[in-house]
Structures are given as structure tokens and as C-alpha cells.
CSV table of C-alpha atoms and ligand atoms in Angstrom, one decimal:
chain,number,residue,atom,x,y,z
A,1,MET,CA,18.9,-32.7,23.3
A,2,GLU,CA,17.5,-31.7,20.0
A,3,ASN,CA,19.7,-29.3,18.0
A,4,THR,CA,17.4,-26.6,16.8
A,5,VAL,CA,18.8,-23.8,14.7
A,6,CYS,CA,16.7,-20.6,15.1
A,7,GLU,CA,16.2,-18.8,11.8
A,8,PRO,CA,16.2,-15.0,12.2
A,9,GLN,CA,12.7,-13.6,11.6
A,10,LYS,CA,12.3,-12.2,8.1
A,11,ARG,CA,11.4,-8.5,7.8
A,12,ALA,CA,8.6,-6.8,5.9
A,13,LEU,CA,8.1,-3.2,5.1
A,14,SER,CA,5.4,-1.2,3.3
A,15,CYS,CA,3.9,2.2,3.2
A,16,ILE,CA,0.6,3.9,2.1
A,17,GLN,CA,0.0,7.5,1.1
A,18,PRO,CA,-2.4,9.5,3.2
A,19,THR,CA,-4.2,10.8,0.1
A,20,GLY,CA,-7.7,9.9,1.2
A,21,ILE,CA,-9.6,7.1,2.8
A,22,PRO,CA,-8.3,3.8,1.4
A,23,THR,CA,-10.4,1.9,-1.0
A,24,LEU,CA,-11.4,-1.7,-1.0
A,25,GLY,CA,-8.5,-2.0,-3.6
A,26,ASN,CA,-5.9,-0.8,-1.1
A,27,TYR,CA,-7.4,-3.1,1.5
A,28,LEU,CA,-7.5,-6.3,-0.5
A,29,GLY,CA,-4.3,-5.6,-2.5
A,30,ALA,CA,-2.1,-4.4,0.4
A,31,LEU,CA,-3.5,-3.6,3.8
A,32,ARG,CA,-5.1,-6.9,4.6
A,33,ASN,CA,-1.9,-8.7,3.8
A,34,TRP,CA,0.0,-6.4,6.1
A,35,VAL,CA,-2.2,-7.7,9.0
A,36,ALA,CA,-1.7,-11.3,8.0
A,37,MET,CA,2.1,-10.9,7.9
A,38,GLN,CA,2.5,-9.4,11.3
A,39,ASP,CA,2.6,-12.8,13.1
A,40,GLU,CA,5.2,-14.3,10.8
A,41,PHE,CA,7.5,-11.4,10.1
A,42,GLU,CA,9.0,-8.4,11.8
A,43,CYS,CA,7.0,-5.7,10.2
A,44,PHE,CA,7.4,-2.0,9.6
A,45,TYR,CA,4.5,0.0,8.2
A,46,ALA,CA,4.4,3.7,7.5
A,47,VAL,CA,2.1,6.5,6.4
A,48,ALA,CA,4.0,7.9,3.4
A,49,ASP,CA,3.1,11.6,3.9
A,50,LEU,CA,6.2,12.9,2.1
A,51,HIS,CA,5.1,11.1,-1.0
A,52,ALA,CA,1.6,12.6,-0.7
A,53,VAL,CA,3.0,16.2,-1.4
A,54,THR,CA,4.2,15.2,-4.8
A,55,VAL,CA,0.7,16.3,-5.8
A,56,LYS,CA,-1.0,19.5,-4.4
A,57,GLN,CA,-2.4,19.0,-0.9
A,58,GLU,CA,-4.4,21.4,1.2
A,59,PRO,CA,-2.5,21.6,4.6
A,60,ALA,CA,-5.4,21.2,7.0
A,61,LYS,CA,-6.8,18.3,4.9
A,62,LEU,CA,-3.4,16.6,4.7
A,63,ARG,CA,-3.0,16.8,8.5
A,64,GLN,CA,-6.4,15.2,9.0
A,65,GLN,CA,-5.6,12.5,6.4
A,66,ILE,CA,-2.4,11.6,8.2
A,67,TYR,CA,-4.3,11.0,11.5
A,68,GLU,CA,-7.0,9.1,9.6
A,69,MET,CA,-4.6,6.8,7.8
A,70,PHE,CA,-2.6,6.1,11.0
A,71,ALA,CA,-5.9,5.3,12.9
A,72,LEU,CA,-7.0,3.1,10.0
A,73,LEU,CA,-3.9,1.0,10.1
A,74,ILE,CA,-4.7,0.2,13.7
A,75,ALA,CA,-8.4,-0.3,13.0
A,76,ILE,CA,-7.7,-2.9,10.3
A,77,GLY,CA,-5.9,-5.0,12.9
A,78,LEU,CA,-2.2,-3.8,12.9
A,79,ASP,CA,-1.1,-4.0,16.5
A,80,PRO,CA,1.5,-1.3,17.5
A,81,GLU,CA,2.9,-3.9,20.0
A,82,LYS,CA,3.6,-6.3,17.2
A,83,SER,CA,4.4,-4.1,14.2
A,84,LEU,CA,6.3,-0.9,14.0
A,85,LEU,CA,3.8,1.8,12.9
A,86,PHE,CA,5.1,5.3,12.1
A,87,VAL,CA,4.7,8.4,10.0
A,88,GLN,CA,7.4,8.8,7.3
A,89,SER,CA,8.0,12.6,7.8
A,90,GLN,CA,8.7,12.1,11.5
A,91,VAL,CA,11.7,10.0,10.7
A,92,PRO,CA,14.2,12.4,9.0
A,93,GLN,CA,16.4,9.6,7.7
A,94,HIS,CA,14.0,8.9,4.8
A,95,ALA,CA,14.6,12.3,3.2
A,96,GLN,CA,18.3,12.0,3.9
A,97,LEU,CA,18.8,8.6,2.3
A,98,SER,CA,16.5,9.6,-0.5
A,99,TRP,CA,19.0,12.4,-1.6
A,100,LEU,CA,21.9,10.0,-1.5
A,101,LEU,CA,20.0,7.4,-3.5
A,102,SER,CA,18.7,9.9,-6.1
A,103,CYS,CA,22.4,10.6,-6.9
A,104,GLN,CA,22.7,6.9,-7.8
A,105,THR,CA,19.5,6.9,-9.9
A,106,GLN,CA,19.6,7.6,-13.6
A,107,PHE,CA,17.2,10.0,-15.4
A,108,GLY,CA,16.3,7.3,-17.9
A,109,GLU,CA,15.3,4.9,-15.2
A,110,LEU,CA,12.9,7.4,-13.6
A,111,SER,CA,11.5,8.4,-17.0
A,112,ARG,CA,10.3,4.8,-17.5
A,113,MET,CA,8.2,4.7,-14.4
A,114,THR,CA,4.5,4.2,-15.3
A,115,GLN,CA,3.3,5.9,-12.1
A,116,PHE,CA,5.2,9.0,-13.1
A,117,LYS,CA,3.8,8.9,-16.6
A,118,ASP,CA,0.2,8.5,-15.3
A,119,LYS,CA,0.5,11.1,-12.5
A,120,SER,CA,2.2,13.7,-14.7
A,121,ALA,CA,-0.6,13.3,-17.3
A,122,LYS,CA,-3.2,13.6,-14.5
A,123,HIS,CA,-1.5,16.7,-12.9
A,124,ALA,CA,-0.1,18.4,-16.0
A,125,ASP,CA,0.0,21.7,-14.2
A,126,ASN,CA,2.3,20.4,-11.5
A,127,ILE,CA,5.0,18.1,-12.9
A,128,ASN,CA,7.4,18.8,-10.0
A,129,ALA,CA,10.9,17.3,-9.4
A,130,GLY,CA,9.5,15.3,-6.4
A,131,LEU,CA,7.0,13.5,-8.6
A,132,PHE,CA,9.9,12.5,-10.8
A,133,THR,CA,12.3,11.4,-8.1
A,134,TYR,CA,9.5,9.8,-6.0
A,135,PRO,CA,11.0,6.2,-6.6
A,136,ALA,CA,14.3,7.2,-4.9
A,137,LEU,CA,12.3,8.2,-1.8
A,138,MET,CA,10.4,5.0,-2.0
A,139,ALA,CA,13.7,3.1,-2.3
A,140,ALA,CA,14.9,4.9,0.8
A,141,ASP,CA,11.7,4.1,2.7
A,142,ILE,CA,12.4,0.4,2.0
A,143,LEU,CA,16.2,0.1,2.2
A,144,LEU,CA,16.6,1.9,5.5
A,145,TYR,CA,14.9,-1.0,7.3
A,146,GLN,CA,16.7,-3.9,5.4
A,147,PRO,CA,13.4,-5.8,4.8
A,148,ASP,CA,13.3,-9.1,2.9
A,149,TYR,CA,9.7,-8.5,1.6
A,150,VAL,CA,7.7,-5.5,0.5
A,151,PRO,CA,3.9,-6.3,0.5
A,152,VAL,CA,2.3,-4.2,-2.2
A,153,GLY,CA,-0.3,-4.3,-5.0
A,154,GLU,CA,0.6,-5.2,-8.5
A,155,ASP,CA,1.0,-1.5,-9.5
A,156,GLN,CA,4.0,-1.0,-7.3
A,157,LYS,CA,6.1,-3.8,-8.8
A,158,GLN,CA,8.0,-1.5,-11.1
A,159,HIS,CA,9.1,0.7,-8.1
A,160,CYS,CA,10.1,-2.4,-6.2
A,161,GLU,CA,12.3,-3.6,-9.1
A,162,LEU,CA,14.0,-0.2,-9.2
A,163,THR,CA,14.6,-0.4,-5.5
A,164,ARG,CA,16.3,-3.8,-6.0
A,165,ASP,CA,18.5,-2.4,-8.8
A,166,LEU,CA,19.6,0.5,-6.6
A,167,ALA,CA,20.4,-1.8,-3.7
A,168,LEU,CA,22.4,-4.1,-5.9
A,169,ARG,CA,24.2,-1.1,-7.5
A,170,PHE,CA,25.1,0.3,-4.2
A,171,ASN,CA,26.3,-3.1,-2.8
A,172,ASN,CA,28.4,-3.7,-5.9
A,173,ARG,CA,29.9,-0.2,-6.0
A,174,TYR,CA,30.8,0.1,-2.3
A,175,SER,CA,30.3,-3.2,-0.4
A,176,PRO,CA,27.3,-5.2,0.8
A,177,THR,CA,25.1,-2.8,2.7
A,178,PHE,CA,21.5,-3.3,1.7
A,179,THR,CA,19.3,-6.4,1.9
A,180,VAL,CA,17.9,-6.8,-1.6
A,181,PRO,CA,14.1,-6.9,-1.0
A,182,GLU,CA,11.5,-8.8,-2.9
A,183,PRO,CA,8.0,-7.5,-3.7
A,184,TYR,CA,5.4,-9.7,-2.0
A,185,ILE,CA,2.2,-9.7,-4.1
A,186,MET,CA,-0.8,-11.7,-3.2
A,187,LYS,CA,-2.7,-13.5,-5.9
A,188,THR,CA,-6.2,-12.6,-4.9
A,189,GLY,CA,-6.9,-8.9,-4.6
A,190,ALA,CA,-3.6,-7.8,-6.2
A,191,ARG,CA,-5.5,-5.6,-8.7
A,192,VAL,CA,-9.0,-4.7,-7.7
A,193,ARG,CA,-10.6,-2.7,-10.6
A,194,SER,CA,-12.8,0.3,-10.8
A,195,LEU,CA,-16.6,-0.5,-10.5
A,196,GLN,CA,-17.3,1.9,-13.3
A,197,GLU,CA,-14.4,1.2,-15.7
A,198,PRO,CA,-13.3,-2.3,-14.9
A,199,THR,CA,-10.3,-2.2,-17.1
A,200,LYS,CA,-8.7,0.5,-14.8
A,201,LYS,CA,-7.5,-0.1,-11.2
A,202,MET,CA,-9.8,1.0,-8.3
A,203,SER,CA,-8.2,4.3,-7.1
A,204,LYS,CA,-9.1,6.5,-4.1
A,205,SER,CA,-8.4,9.6,-6.1
A,206,ASP,CA,-11.0,8.7,-8.8
A,207,GLU,CA,-13.4,11.6,-9.4
A,208,ASN,CA,-16.3,9.2,-9.8
A,209,GLN,CA,-17.4,8.2,-6.3
A,210,ASN,CA,-19.3,5.2,-7.7
A,211,ALA,CA,-16.0,3.8,-9.1
A,212,PHE,CA,-14.6,2.8,-5.7
A,213,ILE,CA,-15.6,1.5,-2.3
A,214,SER,CA,-14.1,3.6,0.5
A,215,LEU,CA,-13.4,1.8,3.7
A,216,LYS,CA,-15.6,4.4,5.4
A,217,ASP,CA,-18.7,3.7,3.2
A,218,ASP,CA,-21.7,2.5,5.1
A,219,LYS,CA,-23.6,-0.7,4.3
A,220,ASP,CA,-26.3,1.0,2.1
A,221,THR,CA,-23.7,2.9,0.1
A,222,ILE,CA,-21.6,-0.2,-0.4
A,223,ILE,CA,-24.6,-2.2,-1.7
A,224,ARG,CA,-25.8,0.7,-3.9
A,225,LYS,CA,-22.3,1.1,-5.5
A,226,PHE,CA,-22.1,-2.7,-6.2
A,227,ARG,CA,-25.6,-2.7,-7.7
A,228,ARG,CA,-24.5,0.1,-10.0
A,229,ALA,CA,-21.2,-1.6,-11.0
A,230,VAL,CA,-20.7,-2.0,-14.7
A,231,THR,CA,-21.0,-5.6,-15.9
A,232,ASP,CA,-22.3,-6.9,-19.3
A,233,SER,CA,-25.5,-8.0,-21.0
A,234,ASP,CA,-24.6,-11.7,-20.6
A,235,ALA,CA,-26.4,-12.1,-17.2
A,236,LYS,CA,-24.3,-15.2,-16.3
A,237,VAL,CA,-22.1,-15.2,-13.3
A,238,CYS,CA,-18.9,-16.8,-14.7
A,239,TYR,CA,-15.3,-16.0,-14.9
A,240,ALA,CA,-14.3,-15.5,-18.5
A,241,PRO,CA,-12.1,-13.4,-20.8
A,242,GLY,CA,-13.7,-10.1,-21.7
A,243,LYS,CA,-16.1,-10.1,-18.8
A,244,ASP,CA,-14.0,-7.5,-16.9
A,245,GLY,CA,-16.8,-6.2,-14.7
A,246,VAL,CA,-18.0,-9.6,-13.6
A,247,ASN,CA,-14.5,-11.0,-13.2
A,248,ASN,CA,-13.7,-8.0,-10.9
A,249,LEU,CA,-16.8,-8.7,-8.7
A,250,MET,CA,-15.9,-12.4,-8.6
A,251,GLU,CA,-12.4,-11.6,-7.5
A,252,ILE,CA,-13.6,-9.3,-4.8
A,253,TYR,CA,-16.2,-11.9,-3.5
A,254,SER,CA,-13.5,-14.6,-3.6
A,255,ALA,CA,-11.0,-12.5,-1.7
A,256,ILE,CA,-13.5,-11.8,1.0
A,257,THR,CA,-15.2,-15.2,1.3
A,258,GLY,CA,-12.4,-17.5,0.3
A,259,LYS,CA,-14.7,-19.2,-2.2
A,260,THR,CA,-13.2,-20.4,-5.6
A,261,ASN,CA,-14.6,-19.2,-8.9
A,262,GLU,CA,-16.3,-22.6,-9.4
A,263,GLN,CA,-18.0,-22.3,-6.0
A,264,ILE,CA,-19.2,-18.8,-6.9
A,265,GLU,CA,-20.4,-19.9,-10.3
A,266,ALA,CA,-22.4,-22.7,-8.6
A,267,GLU,CA,-23.8,-20.4,-6.0
A,268,PHE,CA,-25.3,-18.0,-8.5
A,269,ASP,CA,-26.2,-20.6,-11.2
A,270,GLY,CA,-29.5,-19.6,-12.7
A,271,LYS,CA,-29.6,-16.3,-10.7
A,272,GLY,CA,-29.2,-12.9,-12.3
A,273,TYR,CA,-26.5,-10.2,-11.6
A,274,GLY,CA,-28.8,-8.5,-9.2
A,275,ASP,CA,-28.6,-11.2,-6.5
A,276,PHE,CA,-24.8,-11.6,-7.1
A,277,LYS,CA,-24.1,-7.9,-6.8
A,278,THR,CA,-26.1,-7.7,-3.5
A,279,ALA,CA,-24.3,-10.7,-2.1
A,280,VAL,CA,-20.9,-9.1,-2.9
A,281,GLY,CA,-22.0,-5.8,-1.3
A,282,GLU,CA,-23.2,-7.6,1.8
A,283,ALA,CA,-20.0,-9.6,2.2
A,284,VAL,CA,-17.9,-6.5,1.8
A,285,ALA,CA,-20.1,-4.5,4.3
A,286,ALA,CA,-19.8,-7.3,6.9
A,287,GLU,CA,-16.0,-7.3,6.5
A,288,LEU,CA,-15.7,-3.5,6.9
A,289,ALA,CA,-18.2,-3.0,9.8
A,290,PRO,CA,-15.9,-3.9,12.7
A,291,ILE,CA,-13.0,-1.9,11.1
A,292,GLN,CA,-15.3,1.2,10.9
A,293,GLU,CA,-16.2,0.9,14.6
A,294,ARG,CA,-12.6,0.7,15.7
A,295,PHE,CA,-11.7,3.6,13.4
A,296,ALA,CA,-14.3,5.9,15.0
A,297,THR,CA,-13.1,5.1,18.5
A,298,LEU,CA,-9.4,5.7,17.6
A,299,MET,CA,-10.2,9.0,15.9
A,300,GLY,CA,-11.9,10.2,19.1
A,301,ASP,CA,-8.6,10.3,20.9
A,302,LYS,CA,-6.0,12.2,18.9
A,303,ALA,CA,-3.6,12.5,21.9
A,304,GLN,CA,-3.4,8.7,22.0
A,305,LEU,CA,-2.7,8.6,18.2
A,306,GLU,CA,0.1,11.2,18.6
A,307,ALA,CA,1.6,9.2,21.4
A,308,LEU,CA,1.6,6.1,19.3
A,309,MET,CA,3.1,8.0,16.3
A,310,LYS,CA,5.9,9.3,18.6
A,311,THR,CA,6.9,5.9,19.9
A,312,GLY,CA,6.8,4.5,16.4
A,313,ALA,CA,8.9,7.3,15.0
A,314,GLU,CA,11.5,6.9,17.8
A,315,HIS,CA,11.9,3.2,17.1
A,316,ALA,CA,12.0,3.6,13.4
A,317,SER,CA,14.5,6.3,13.6
A,318,TYR,CA,16.8,4.1,15.7
A,319,VAL,CA,16.8,1.4,13.0
A,320,ALA,CA,16.9,3.8,10.1
A,321,ASN,CA,19.9,5.7,11.5
A,322,LYS,CA,22.1,2.6,11.6
A,323,THR,CA,21.6,2.0,7.9
A,324,LEU,CA,22.0,5.7,7.0
A,325,LYS,CA,25.3,6.0,9.0
A,326,LYS,CA,26.7,2.9,7.2
A,327,VAL,CA,25.7,4.4,3.8
A,328,MET,CA,27.2,7.8,4.5
A,329,LYS,CA,30.5,6.3,5.8
A,330,LYS,CA,30.8,4.1,2.7
A,331,MET,CA,30.2,7.0,0.4
A,332,GLY,CA,33.0,9.0,2.0
A,333,PHE,CA,31.2,11.4,4.3
A,334,VAL,CA,32.7,12.4,7.6
A,335,ILE,CA,30.3,11.1,10.3
B,1,ATP,P1,-3.9,7.1,-5.5
B,1,ATP,O1,-5.2,6.8,-6.1
B,1,ATP,O2,-4.0,8.3,-4.5
B,1,ATP,O3,-2.8,7.3,-6.5
B,1,ATP,P2,-3.8,4.5,-4.6
B,1,ATP,O4,-5.2,4.2,-4.4
B,1,ATP,O5,-3.1,3.8,-5.8
B,1,ATP,O6,-3.4,6.0,-4.6
B,1,ATP,P3,-1.6,4.1,-2.7
B,1,ATP,O7,-1.6,4.8,-1.5
B,1,ATP,O8,-0.7,4.6,-3.8
B,1,ATP,O9,-3.1,4.0,-3.3
B,1,ATP,O10,-1.4,2.5,-2.5
B,1,ATP,C1,-1.3,1.8,-1.3
B,1,ATP,C2,-1.2,0.3,-1.6
B,1,ATP,O11,-2.4,-0.2,-2.2
B,1,ATP,C3,-0.1,-0.1,-2.6
B,1,ATP,O12,0.5,-1.2,-2.1
B,1,ATP,C4,-0.9,-0.4,-3.9
B,1,ATP,O13,-0.2,-1.3,-4.6
B,1,ATP,C5,-2.2,-0.9,-3.3
B,1,ATP,N1,-3.3,-0.7,-4.3
B,1,ATP,C6,-3.7,0.5,-4.7
B,1,ATP,N2,-4.8,0.3,-5.5
B,1,ATP,C7,-5.0,-1.0,-5.6
B,1,ATP,C8,-5.9,-1.8,-6.4
B,1,ATP,N3,-6.9,-1.3,-7.1
B,1,ATP,N4,-5.9,-3.1,-6.2
B,1,ATP,C9,-4.9,-3.7,-5.5
B,1,ATP,N5,-4.0,-3.0,-4.8
B,1,ATP,C10,-4.0,-1.7,-4.8
B,2,LTN,N1,4.6,4.2,-3.8
B,2,LTN,C1,3.6,3.6,-3.0
B,2,LTN,C2,3.6,4.0,-1.6
B,2,LTN,C3,4.9,3.8,-1.0
B,2,LTN,C4,5.5,2.6,-0.6
B,2,LTN,C5,6.7,2.9,0.0
B,2,LTN,C6,5.1,1.2,-0.8
B,2,LTN,C7,5.8,4.8,-0.6
B,2,LTN,N2,6.9,4.3,0.0
B,2,LTN,C8,7.6,1.9,0.4
B,2,LTN,C9,6.0,0.2,-0.3
B,2,LTN,C10,7.2,0.6,0.2
B,2,LTN,C11,2.3,3.8,-3.7
B,2,LTN,O1,2.1,4.8,-4.4
B,2,LTN,N3,1.4,3.0,-3.4
């Protein structure tokens, strides 16, 4: 008989904040990869609502956005039977471990986080302690589940490195406790840029609606936004330094169609930006249409969403509690 050694399945974990309908950037940079990973890995995915309150939120709107984000995760193809889907605030171990980890995190480390610098500049009237200690909560989200990989977009790399440092620090100071996770960043779509300012990342909280494609935008809106996208006066579809707008559109088109830059250049050789932008818009609209249909059906049954949240939170809490208890015991608490 053949002697097969069964490798344990690797784990992946990621979260997304319910701060609005996700953009094409969130989808290509993170969410789409989450779906692709669910067959190969044991996956944990959460709606990071505790993170969302580091900036001001209107309660009724936040509640709606939590439902929407949870529904959207299922609509994009995450299967609650295959992946563990849950809402962060429904699993109290996140807040508990976050406190313990924040006592192992240095002020200097948190001061260097670019997301803190960006967000404190953007919300200068509300630079609260949570915004500053946010990476300790993110580290707790991750480390509780002992994942090997954290699929995120490029902008979260710095937070993932801090999480690794904290895991190593804890393991060295006490004894091996945490798996040291690696960020899992895809090459295509890792940094989708704003359609209006293509040097900046596409962000769902951008005030200019034309700067981003929301996963809820209809076909006409999508095509109109792409047609208005900032490009250059060169009128040649080619990937080159300095052509940020065109490069961004090519990256989006490539991420959706799987075509290489050479194939895209050949396809639009001799054609203007108008044809190219419409083609990108049509490809994106076709990708999003079935997601939008499933999303509408799911949002029509909140009781079903609540039941799925409850099951997810119970399972997550069971896994998270094992890690939390270990950590507390090692730190000297009476448990
Ligand atoms: P906000 O605009 O509210 O600060 P955000 O749009 O950056 O939020 P998050 O909820 O913070 O979205 O991010 C969810 C995931 O999407 C993260 O893994 C992040 O790296 C990824 N992501 C966000 N924006 C982009 C982008 N423009 N390109 C690629 N990935 C992105
Ligand atoms: N910080 C992330 C969201 C987030 C996250 C996490 C991502 C919160 N907890 C754990 C991966 C793993 C963001 O702002 N995009």
C-alpha cells in the first residue's frame, strides 16, 4: 500500500471593515482572492465592525452596513459551509486579546503605521485611542485563529508585519503560542488606484463618487465612471512609466479578463481610449452582475443572515477561546 502522509490543511484569515459598500479595489485586491482560497485552505473571514468605530459612525447606518457586508461576502461566492464567516464584535475574544497584545506593543511601533498617519490627518477632529491602537486589535483578529496566511491588499502589509513581530515577541517571551502568519498578496489587483487620481489607491470612503467603482454600481454607472477616468493625452493603450491612469485601467482589465499587457496592447492597437474604457467598463459590469443579483436576494432575508452570523460567531468563538485561554495562562492570569 502506498504510504501517503496527509499534510494538515493550511489556514487563512482576513477581515474587511463595514465602512460602506466595497469598491472594485477591495474586490480585486482582497475579496476575490478570499473566494479562490476557500477550496485550498481552511478559511476564516470576518466583518471587522470593531475597527469601523475608530472613525465616527452613525449607529443605524453602521448596523445596515454590517448586514450588507456580511451579505456581500456570501454574494461574491464565499460559502458558509466551506469558510467560517462571522462578525468580529460577536466574538468577544477579539477585544480581550487585543488588550493583552496592546500591552506588548510599543508606542513607537504604532506611531510608524501609515494608516494611522493617513487616518489621523483625514479625521483630525477625532484622533482617538482606538485609531492609534487599531493594529493591536488587528493582530488579535489574526492571531486568535492561528492562520498561516492573511490575504490582504498591499496597503495592509505594514499591519501584517507588526502582527508577525508581536507573535514572535510573545513566543520568545513566554513559549511558542502563536503561528507566525504571512501576508498573502496577489500580484494582479493588489493596488487598484483611484479613477480620478490614479496615484492614490481606490478607496470606498473617497468623497468623489467618480473615483471608485462600488460593487453596487449598475452597468451604466460603471461604464460612465470608466469613460470619465483620468488618463493622458497620449491616446495609446500601452503600459508604461508615468501613464498611471492607463496602467491602472490595464491592470483592472487584466485582473478581470486574465489577458496580459501585451494582449491588451494588441487588442486596442490603433484604437483610442474611448473604446478601451468602454471595454473595461463592460468587463467589470459583467463580472459584478451576478454578485449584485445574489446580494439583493440575501438582503431580502435578514433573519437568515442573522442565523448565519450566529452560527459563524459560535464556531469562531470556540476556536478563538482556545488561543485566548492559552495566552492568559502563559501571562499569569488565573483561569
Ligand atoms: P476605507 O476607504 O474605508 O479606509 P478601504 O477601502 O481601504 O477602506 P478596507 O476595509 O480597509 O477598505 O480593506 C479591505 C481589504 O481591501 C484590505 O485587504 C485592503 O488591503 C484591500 N484594499 C482596499 N483598497 C484596495 C485597493 N485600492 N486595491 C487593492 N486592495 C485594496
Ligand atoms: N485593517 C484592515 C481590516 C482588518 C483586517 C484584520 C485585515 C481588520 N482586521 C485582520 C486582515 C486581517 C483594513 O483596514 N483593511
